[in-house]
JSON list of C-alpha atoms in Angstrom, two decimals:
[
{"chain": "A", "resi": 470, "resn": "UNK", "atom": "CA", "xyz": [85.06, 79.13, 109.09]},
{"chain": "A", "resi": 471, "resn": "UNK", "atom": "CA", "xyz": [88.22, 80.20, 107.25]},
{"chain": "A", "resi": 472, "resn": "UNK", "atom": "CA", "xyz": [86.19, 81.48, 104.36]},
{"chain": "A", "resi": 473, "resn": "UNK", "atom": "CA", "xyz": [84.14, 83.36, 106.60]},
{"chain": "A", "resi": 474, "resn": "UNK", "atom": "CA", "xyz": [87.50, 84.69, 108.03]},
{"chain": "A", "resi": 475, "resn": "UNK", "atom": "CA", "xyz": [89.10, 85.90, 104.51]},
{"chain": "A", "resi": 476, "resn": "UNK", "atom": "CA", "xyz": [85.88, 87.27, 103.84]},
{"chain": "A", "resi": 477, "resn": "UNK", "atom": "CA", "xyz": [85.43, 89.39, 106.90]},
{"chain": "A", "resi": 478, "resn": "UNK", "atom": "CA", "xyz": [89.30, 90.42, 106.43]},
{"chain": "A", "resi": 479, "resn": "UNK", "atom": "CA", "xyz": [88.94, 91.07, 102.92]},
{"chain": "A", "resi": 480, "resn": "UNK", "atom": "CA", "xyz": [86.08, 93.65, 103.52]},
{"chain": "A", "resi": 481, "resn": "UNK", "atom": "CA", "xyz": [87.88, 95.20, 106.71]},
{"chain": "A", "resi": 482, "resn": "UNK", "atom": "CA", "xyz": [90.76, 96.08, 104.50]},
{"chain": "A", "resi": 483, "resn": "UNK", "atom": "CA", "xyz": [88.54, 97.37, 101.74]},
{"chain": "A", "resi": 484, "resn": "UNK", "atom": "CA", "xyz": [86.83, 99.68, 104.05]},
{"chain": "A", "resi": 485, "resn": "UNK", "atom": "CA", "xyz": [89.86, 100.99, 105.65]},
{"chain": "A", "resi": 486, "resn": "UNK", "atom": "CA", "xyz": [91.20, 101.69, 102.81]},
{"chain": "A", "resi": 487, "resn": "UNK", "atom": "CA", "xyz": [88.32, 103.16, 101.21]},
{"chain": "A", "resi": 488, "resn": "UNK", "atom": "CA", "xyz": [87.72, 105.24, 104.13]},
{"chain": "A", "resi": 489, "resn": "UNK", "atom": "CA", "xyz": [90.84, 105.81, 106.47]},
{"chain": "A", "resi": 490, "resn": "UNK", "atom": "CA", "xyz": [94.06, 105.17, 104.64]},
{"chain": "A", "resi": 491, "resn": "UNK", "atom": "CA", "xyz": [94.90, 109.01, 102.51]},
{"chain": "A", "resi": 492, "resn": "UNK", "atom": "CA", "xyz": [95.08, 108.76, 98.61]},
{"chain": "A", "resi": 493, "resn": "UNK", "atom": "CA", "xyz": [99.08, 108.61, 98.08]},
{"chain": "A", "resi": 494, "resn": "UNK", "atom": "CA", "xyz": [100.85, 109.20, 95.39]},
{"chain": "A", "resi": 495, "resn": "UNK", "atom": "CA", "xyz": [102.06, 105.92, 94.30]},
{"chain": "A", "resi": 496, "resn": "UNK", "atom": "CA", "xyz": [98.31, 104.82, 94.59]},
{"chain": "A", "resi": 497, "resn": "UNK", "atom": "CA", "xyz": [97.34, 107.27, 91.80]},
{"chain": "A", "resi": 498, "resn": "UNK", "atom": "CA", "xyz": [100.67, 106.40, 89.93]},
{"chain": "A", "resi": 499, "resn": "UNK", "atom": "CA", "xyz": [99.80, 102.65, 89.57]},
{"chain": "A", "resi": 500, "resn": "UNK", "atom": "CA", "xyz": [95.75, 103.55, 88.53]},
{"chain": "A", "resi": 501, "resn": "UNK", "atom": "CA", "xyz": [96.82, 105.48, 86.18]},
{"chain": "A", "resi": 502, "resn": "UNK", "atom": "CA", "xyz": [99.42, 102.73, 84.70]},
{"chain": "A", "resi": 503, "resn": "UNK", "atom": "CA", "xyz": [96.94, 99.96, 84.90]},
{"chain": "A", "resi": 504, "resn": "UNK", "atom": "CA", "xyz": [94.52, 102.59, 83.41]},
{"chain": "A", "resi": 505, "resn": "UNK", "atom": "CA", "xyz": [96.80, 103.23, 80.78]},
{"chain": "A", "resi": 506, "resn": "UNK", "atom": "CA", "xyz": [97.09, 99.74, 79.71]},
{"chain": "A", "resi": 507, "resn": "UNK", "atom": "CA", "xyz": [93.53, 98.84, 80.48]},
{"chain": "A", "resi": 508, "resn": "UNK", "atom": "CA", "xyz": [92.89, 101.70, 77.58]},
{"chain": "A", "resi": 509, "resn": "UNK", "atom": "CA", "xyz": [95.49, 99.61, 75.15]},
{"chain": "A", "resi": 510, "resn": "UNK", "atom": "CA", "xyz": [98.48, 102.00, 75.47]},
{"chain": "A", "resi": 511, "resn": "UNK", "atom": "CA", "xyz": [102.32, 100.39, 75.69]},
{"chain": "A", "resi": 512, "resn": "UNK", "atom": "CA", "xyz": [104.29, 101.17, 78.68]},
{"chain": "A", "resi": 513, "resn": "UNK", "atom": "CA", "xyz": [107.11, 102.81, 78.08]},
{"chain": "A", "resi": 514, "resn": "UNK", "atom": "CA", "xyz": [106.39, 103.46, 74.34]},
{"chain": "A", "resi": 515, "resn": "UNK", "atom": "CA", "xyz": [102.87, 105.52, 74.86]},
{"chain": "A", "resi": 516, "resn": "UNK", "atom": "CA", "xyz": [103.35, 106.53, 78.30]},
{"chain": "A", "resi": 517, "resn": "UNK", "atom": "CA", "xyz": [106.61, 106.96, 80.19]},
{"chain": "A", "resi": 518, "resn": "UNK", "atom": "CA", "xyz": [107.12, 104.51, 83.61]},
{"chain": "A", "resi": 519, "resn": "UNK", "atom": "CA", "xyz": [109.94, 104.02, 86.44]},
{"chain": "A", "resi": 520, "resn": "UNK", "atom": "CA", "xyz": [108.98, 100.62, 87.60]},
{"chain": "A", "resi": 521, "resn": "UNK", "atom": "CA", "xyz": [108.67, 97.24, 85.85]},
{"chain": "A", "resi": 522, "resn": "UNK", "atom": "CA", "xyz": [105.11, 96.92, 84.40]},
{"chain": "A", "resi": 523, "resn": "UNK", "atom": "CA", "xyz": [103.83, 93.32, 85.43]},
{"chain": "A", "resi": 524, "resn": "UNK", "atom": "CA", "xyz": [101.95, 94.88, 88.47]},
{"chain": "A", "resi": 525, "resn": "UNK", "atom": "CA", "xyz": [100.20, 97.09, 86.00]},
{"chain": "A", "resi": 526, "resn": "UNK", "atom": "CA", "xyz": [99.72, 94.56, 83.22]},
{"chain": "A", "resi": 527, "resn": "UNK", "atom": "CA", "xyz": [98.26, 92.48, 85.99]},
{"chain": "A", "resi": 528, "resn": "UNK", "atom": "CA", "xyz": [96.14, 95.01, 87.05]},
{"chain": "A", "resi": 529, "resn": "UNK", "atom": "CA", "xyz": [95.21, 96.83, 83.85]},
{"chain": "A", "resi": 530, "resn": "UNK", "atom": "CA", "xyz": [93.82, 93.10, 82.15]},
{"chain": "A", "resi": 531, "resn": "UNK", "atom": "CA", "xyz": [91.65, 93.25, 85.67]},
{"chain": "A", "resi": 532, "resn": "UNK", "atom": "CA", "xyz": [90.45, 96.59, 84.89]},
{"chain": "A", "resi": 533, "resn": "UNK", "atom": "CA", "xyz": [89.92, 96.13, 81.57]},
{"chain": "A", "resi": 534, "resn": "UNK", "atom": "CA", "xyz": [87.99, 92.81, 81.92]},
{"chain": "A", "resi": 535, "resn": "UNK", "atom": "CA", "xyz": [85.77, 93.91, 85.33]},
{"chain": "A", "resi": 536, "resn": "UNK", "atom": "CA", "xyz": [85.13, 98.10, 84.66]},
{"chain": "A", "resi": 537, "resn": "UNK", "atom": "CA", "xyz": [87.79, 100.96, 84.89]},
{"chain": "A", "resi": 538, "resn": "UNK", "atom": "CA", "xyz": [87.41, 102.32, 88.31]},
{"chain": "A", "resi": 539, "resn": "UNK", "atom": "CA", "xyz": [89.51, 103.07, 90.87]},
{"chain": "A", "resi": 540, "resn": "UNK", "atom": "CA", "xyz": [87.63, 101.21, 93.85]},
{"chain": "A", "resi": 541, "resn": "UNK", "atom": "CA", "xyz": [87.80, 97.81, 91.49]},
{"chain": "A", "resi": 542, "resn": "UNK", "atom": "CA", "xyz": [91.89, 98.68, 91.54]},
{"chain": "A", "resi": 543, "resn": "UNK", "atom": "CA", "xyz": [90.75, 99.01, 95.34]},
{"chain": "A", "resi": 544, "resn": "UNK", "atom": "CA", "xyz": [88.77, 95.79, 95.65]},
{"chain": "A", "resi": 545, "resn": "UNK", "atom": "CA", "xyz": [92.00, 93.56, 93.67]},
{"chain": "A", "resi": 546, "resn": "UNK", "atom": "CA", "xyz": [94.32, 95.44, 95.97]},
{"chain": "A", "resi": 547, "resn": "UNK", "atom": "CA", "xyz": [91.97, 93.66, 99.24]},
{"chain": "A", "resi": 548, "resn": "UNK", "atom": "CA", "xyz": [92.22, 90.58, 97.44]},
{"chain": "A", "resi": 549, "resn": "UNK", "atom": "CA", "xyz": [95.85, 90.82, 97.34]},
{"chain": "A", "resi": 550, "resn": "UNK", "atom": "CA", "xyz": [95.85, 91.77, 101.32]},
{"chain": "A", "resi": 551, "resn": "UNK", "atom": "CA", "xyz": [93.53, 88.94, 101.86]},
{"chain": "A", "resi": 552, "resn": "UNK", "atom": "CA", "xyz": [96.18, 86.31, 100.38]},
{"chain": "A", "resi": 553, "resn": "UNK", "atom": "CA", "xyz": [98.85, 88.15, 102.34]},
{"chain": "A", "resi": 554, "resn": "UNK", "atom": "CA", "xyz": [96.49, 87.43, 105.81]},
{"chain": "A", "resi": 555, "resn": "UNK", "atom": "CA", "xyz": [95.77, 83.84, 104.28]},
{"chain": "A", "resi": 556, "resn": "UNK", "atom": "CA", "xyz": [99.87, 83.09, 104.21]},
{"chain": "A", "resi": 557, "resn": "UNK", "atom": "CA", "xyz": [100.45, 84.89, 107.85]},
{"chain": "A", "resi": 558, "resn": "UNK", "atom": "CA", "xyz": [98.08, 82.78, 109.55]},
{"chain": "A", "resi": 559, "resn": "UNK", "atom": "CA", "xyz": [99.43, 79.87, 107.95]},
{"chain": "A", "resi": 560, "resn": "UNK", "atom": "CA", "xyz": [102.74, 80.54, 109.05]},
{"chain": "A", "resi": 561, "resn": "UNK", "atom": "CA", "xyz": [102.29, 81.94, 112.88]},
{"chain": "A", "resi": 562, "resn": "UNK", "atom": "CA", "xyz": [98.47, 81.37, 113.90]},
{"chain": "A", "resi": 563, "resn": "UNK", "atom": "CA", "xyz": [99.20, 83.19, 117.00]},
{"chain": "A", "resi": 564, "resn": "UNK", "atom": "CA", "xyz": [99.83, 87.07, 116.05]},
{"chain": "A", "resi": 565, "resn": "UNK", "atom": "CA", "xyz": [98.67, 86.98, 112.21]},
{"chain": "A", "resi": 566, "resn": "UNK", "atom": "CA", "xyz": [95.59, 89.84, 113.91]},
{"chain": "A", "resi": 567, "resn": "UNK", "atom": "CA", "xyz": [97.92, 91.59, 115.18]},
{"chain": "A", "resi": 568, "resn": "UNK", "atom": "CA", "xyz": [100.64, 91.99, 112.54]},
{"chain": "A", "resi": 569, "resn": "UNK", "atom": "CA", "xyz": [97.29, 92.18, 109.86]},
{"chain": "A", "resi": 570, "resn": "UNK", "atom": "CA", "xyz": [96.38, 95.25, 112.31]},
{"chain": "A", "resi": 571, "resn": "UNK", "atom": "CA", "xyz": [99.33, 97.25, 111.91]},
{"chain": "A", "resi": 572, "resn": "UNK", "atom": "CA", "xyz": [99.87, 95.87, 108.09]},
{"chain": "A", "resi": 573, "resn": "UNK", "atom": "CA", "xyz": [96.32, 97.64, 107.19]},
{"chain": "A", "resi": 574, "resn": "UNK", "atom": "CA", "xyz": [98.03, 101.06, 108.07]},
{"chain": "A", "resi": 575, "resn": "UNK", "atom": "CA", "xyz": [100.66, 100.10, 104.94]},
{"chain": "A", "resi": 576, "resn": "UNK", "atom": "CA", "xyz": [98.26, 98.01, 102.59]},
{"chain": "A", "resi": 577, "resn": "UNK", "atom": "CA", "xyz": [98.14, 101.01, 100.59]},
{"chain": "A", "resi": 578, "resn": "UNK", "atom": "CA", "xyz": [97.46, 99.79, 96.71]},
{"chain": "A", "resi": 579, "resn": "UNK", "atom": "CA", "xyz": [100.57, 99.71, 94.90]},
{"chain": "A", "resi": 580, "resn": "UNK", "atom": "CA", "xyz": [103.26, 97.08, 94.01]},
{"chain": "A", "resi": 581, "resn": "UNK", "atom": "CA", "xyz": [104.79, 96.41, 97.10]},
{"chain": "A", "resi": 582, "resn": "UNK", "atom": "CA", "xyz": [102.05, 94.77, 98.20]},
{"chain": "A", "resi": 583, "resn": "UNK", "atom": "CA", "xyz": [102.39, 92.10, 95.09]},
{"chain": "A", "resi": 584, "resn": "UNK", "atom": "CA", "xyz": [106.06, 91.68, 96.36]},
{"chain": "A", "resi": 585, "resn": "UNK", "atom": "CA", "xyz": [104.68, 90.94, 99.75]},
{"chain": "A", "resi": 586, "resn": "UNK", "atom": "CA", "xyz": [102.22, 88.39, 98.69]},
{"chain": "A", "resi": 587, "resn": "UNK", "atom": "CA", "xyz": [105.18, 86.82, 96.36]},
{"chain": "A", "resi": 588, "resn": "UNK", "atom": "CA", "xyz": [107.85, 86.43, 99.55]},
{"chain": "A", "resi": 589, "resn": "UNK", "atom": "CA", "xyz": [104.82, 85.23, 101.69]},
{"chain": "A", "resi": 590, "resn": "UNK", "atom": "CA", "xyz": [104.78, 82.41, 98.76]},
{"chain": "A", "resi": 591, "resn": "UNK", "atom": "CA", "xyz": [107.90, 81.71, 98.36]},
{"chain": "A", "resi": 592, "resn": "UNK", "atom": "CA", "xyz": [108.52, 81.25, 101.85]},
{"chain": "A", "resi": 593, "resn": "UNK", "atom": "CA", "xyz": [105.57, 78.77, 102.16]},
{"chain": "A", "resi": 594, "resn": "UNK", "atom": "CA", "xyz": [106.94, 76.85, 98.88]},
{"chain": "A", "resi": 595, "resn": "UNK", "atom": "CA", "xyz": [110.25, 76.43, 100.65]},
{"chain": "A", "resi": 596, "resn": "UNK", "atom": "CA", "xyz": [108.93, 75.63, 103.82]},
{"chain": "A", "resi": 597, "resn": "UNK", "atom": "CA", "xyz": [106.96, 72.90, 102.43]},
{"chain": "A", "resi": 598, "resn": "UNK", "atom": "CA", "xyz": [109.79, 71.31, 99.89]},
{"chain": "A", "resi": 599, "resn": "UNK", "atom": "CA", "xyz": [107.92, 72.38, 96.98]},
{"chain": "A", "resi": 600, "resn": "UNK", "atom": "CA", "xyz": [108.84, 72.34, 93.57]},
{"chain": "A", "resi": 601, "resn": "UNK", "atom": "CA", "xyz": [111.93, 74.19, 92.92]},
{"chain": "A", "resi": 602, "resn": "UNK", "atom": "CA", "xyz": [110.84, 74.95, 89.58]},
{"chain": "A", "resi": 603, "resn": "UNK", "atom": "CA", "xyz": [107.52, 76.97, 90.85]},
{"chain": "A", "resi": 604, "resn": "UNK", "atom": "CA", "xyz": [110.24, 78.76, 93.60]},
{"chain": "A", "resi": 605, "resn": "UNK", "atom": "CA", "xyz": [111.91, 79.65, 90.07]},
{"chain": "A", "resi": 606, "resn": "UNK", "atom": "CA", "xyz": [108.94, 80.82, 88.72]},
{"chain": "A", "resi": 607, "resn": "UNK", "atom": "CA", "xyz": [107.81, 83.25, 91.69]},
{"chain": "A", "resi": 608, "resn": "UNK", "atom": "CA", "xyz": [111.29, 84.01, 92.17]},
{"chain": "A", "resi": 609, "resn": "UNK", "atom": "CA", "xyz": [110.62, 85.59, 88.59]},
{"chain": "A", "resi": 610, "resn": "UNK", "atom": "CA", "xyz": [107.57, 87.29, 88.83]},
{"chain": "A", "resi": 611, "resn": "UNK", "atom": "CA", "xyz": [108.88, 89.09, 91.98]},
{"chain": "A", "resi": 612, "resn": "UNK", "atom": "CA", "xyz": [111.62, 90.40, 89.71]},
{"chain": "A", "resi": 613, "resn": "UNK", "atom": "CA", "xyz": [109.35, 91.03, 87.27]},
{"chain": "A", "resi": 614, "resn": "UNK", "atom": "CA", "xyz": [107.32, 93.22, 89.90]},
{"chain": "A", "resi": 615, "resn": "UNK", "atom": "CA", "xyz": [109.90, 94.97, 91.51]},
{"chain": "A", "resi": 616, "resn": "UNK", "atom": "CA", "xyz": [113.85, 94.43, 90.56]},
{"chain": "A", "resi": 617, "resn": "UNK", "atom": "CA", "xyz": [115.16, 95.24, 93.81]},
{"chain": "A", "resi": 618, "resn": "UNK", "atom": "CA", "xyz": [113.64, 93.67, 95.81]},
{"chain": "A", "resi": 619, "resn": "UNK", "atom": "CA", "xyz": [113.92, 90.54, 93.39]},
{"chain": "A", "resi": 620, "resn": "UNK", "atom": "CA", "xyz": [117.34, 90.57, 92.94]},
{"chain": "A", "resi": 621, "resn": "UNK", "atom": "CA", "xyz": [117.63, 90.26, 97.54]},
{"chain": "A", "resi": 622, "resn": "UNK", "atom": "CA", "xyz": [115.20, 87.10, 96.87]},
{"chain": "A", "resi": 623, "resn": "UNK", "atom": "CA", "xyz": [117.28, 85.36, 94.01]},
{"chain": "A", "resi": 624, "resn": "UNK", "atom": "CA", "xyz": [120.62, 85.99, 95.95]},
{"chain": "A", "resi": 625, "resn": "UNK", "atom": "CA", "xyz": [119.84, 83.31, 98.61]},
{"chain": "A", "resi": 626, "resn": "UNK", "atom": "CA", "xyz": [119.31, 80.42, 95.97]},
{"chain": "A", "resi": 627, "resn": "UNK", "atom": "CA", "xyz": [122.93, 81.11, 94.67]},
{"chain": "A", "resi": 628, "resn": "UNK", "atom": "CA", "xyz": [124.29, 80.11, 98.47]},
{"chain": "A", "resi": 629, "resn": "UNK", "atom": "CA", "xyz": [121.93, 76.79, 98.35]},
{"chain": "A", "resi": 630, "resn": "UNK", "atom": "CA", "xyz": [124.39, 73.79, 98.70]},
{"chain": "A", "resi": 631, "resn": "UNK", "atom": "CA", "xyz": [123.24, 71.52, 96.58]},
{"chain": "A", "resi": 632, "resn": "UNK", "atom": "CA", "xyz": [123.97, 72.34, 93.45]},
{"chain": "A", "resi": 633, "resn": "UNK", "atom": "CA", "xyz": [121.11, 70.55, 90.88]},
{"chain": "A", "resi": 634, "resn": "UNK", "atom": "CA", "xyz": [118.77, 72.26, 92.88]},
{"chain": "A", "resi": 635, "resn": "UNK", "atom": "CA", "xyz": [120.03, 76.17, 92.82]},
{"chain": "A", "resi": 636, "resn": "UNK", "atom": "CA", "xyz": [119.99, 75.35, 88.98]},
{"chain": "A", "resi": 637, "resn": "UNK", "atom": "CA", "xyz": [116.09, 74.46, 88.92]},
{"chain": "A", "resi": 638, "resn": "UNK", "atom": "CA", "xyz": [115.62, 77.96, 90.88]},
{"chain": "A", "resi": 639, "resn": "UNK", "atom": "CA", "xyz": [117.75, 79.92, 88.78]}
]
């Protein structure tokens, strides 16, 4: 049943994406990165970029393994939704449809969305006393996605109170 479930939300968000949400800027911005590097040219050395560029590394090995289109950057972006509905309904099974409702009018492809799905995470790893070493680790990538919004993440593991383990995070 909860395959059936990511699968149904999965193809809701594709299609309202495909059909309803506008083509933004910052959509067309992070194709054309992930294009970019998909066609074997450097960030920052070959073409110029204002954010990090593990969101289009990411995305750029996707579209250079599966085809160079934008609806597979579309498709990857659903996927990412999907794990984003995945970690709501774990958390609050209650209102997950409704928050996922009003979240499809923002799912908009870019990097935010990868910064979403990477708090969702982390809040599920600490929830769950997981390893403080993997906290570390997506504490990292969300830096590595977007610094700003990393840097608000990592300063809550300096006020941790036990030492040993703010050191495994950090």
């Amino acid at each position: 049943y909860q395959i059936i479930e990511l699968i149904i939300i999965f193809l809701i968000t594709l299609i309202f994406n495909l059909i309803c949400n506008y083509l933004s800027n910052d959509e067309l911005w992070g194709y054309g990165f992930s294009y970019n590097i998909a066609n074997d040219l450097i960030p920052y050395k070959d073409f110029n970029m204002v954010i990090t560029p593990l969101y289009p590394i990411i995305m750029g090995i996707l579209l250079k393994i599966f085809g160079k289109t934008l609806l597979l950057f579309h498709i990857f972006n659903s996927i990412i939704c999907m794990l984003i509905f995945y970690y709501m309904k774990k958390m609050s099974k209650n209102s997950c449809y409704i928050v996922y409702a009003i979240f499809l009018f923002f799912s908009l492809p870019n990097y935010n969305l990868l910064c979403l799905l990477m708090l969702y995470i982390l809040i599920n790893l600490d929830n769950d006393n997981k390893n403080d070493y993997m906290i570390g680790i997506f504490l990292g990538i969300t830096f590595l996605t977007k610094q700003n919004i990393g840097i608000y993440l990592c300063l809550p593991t300096l006020f941790i109170k036990n030492f040993k383990k703010m050191i495994k995070r950090g």
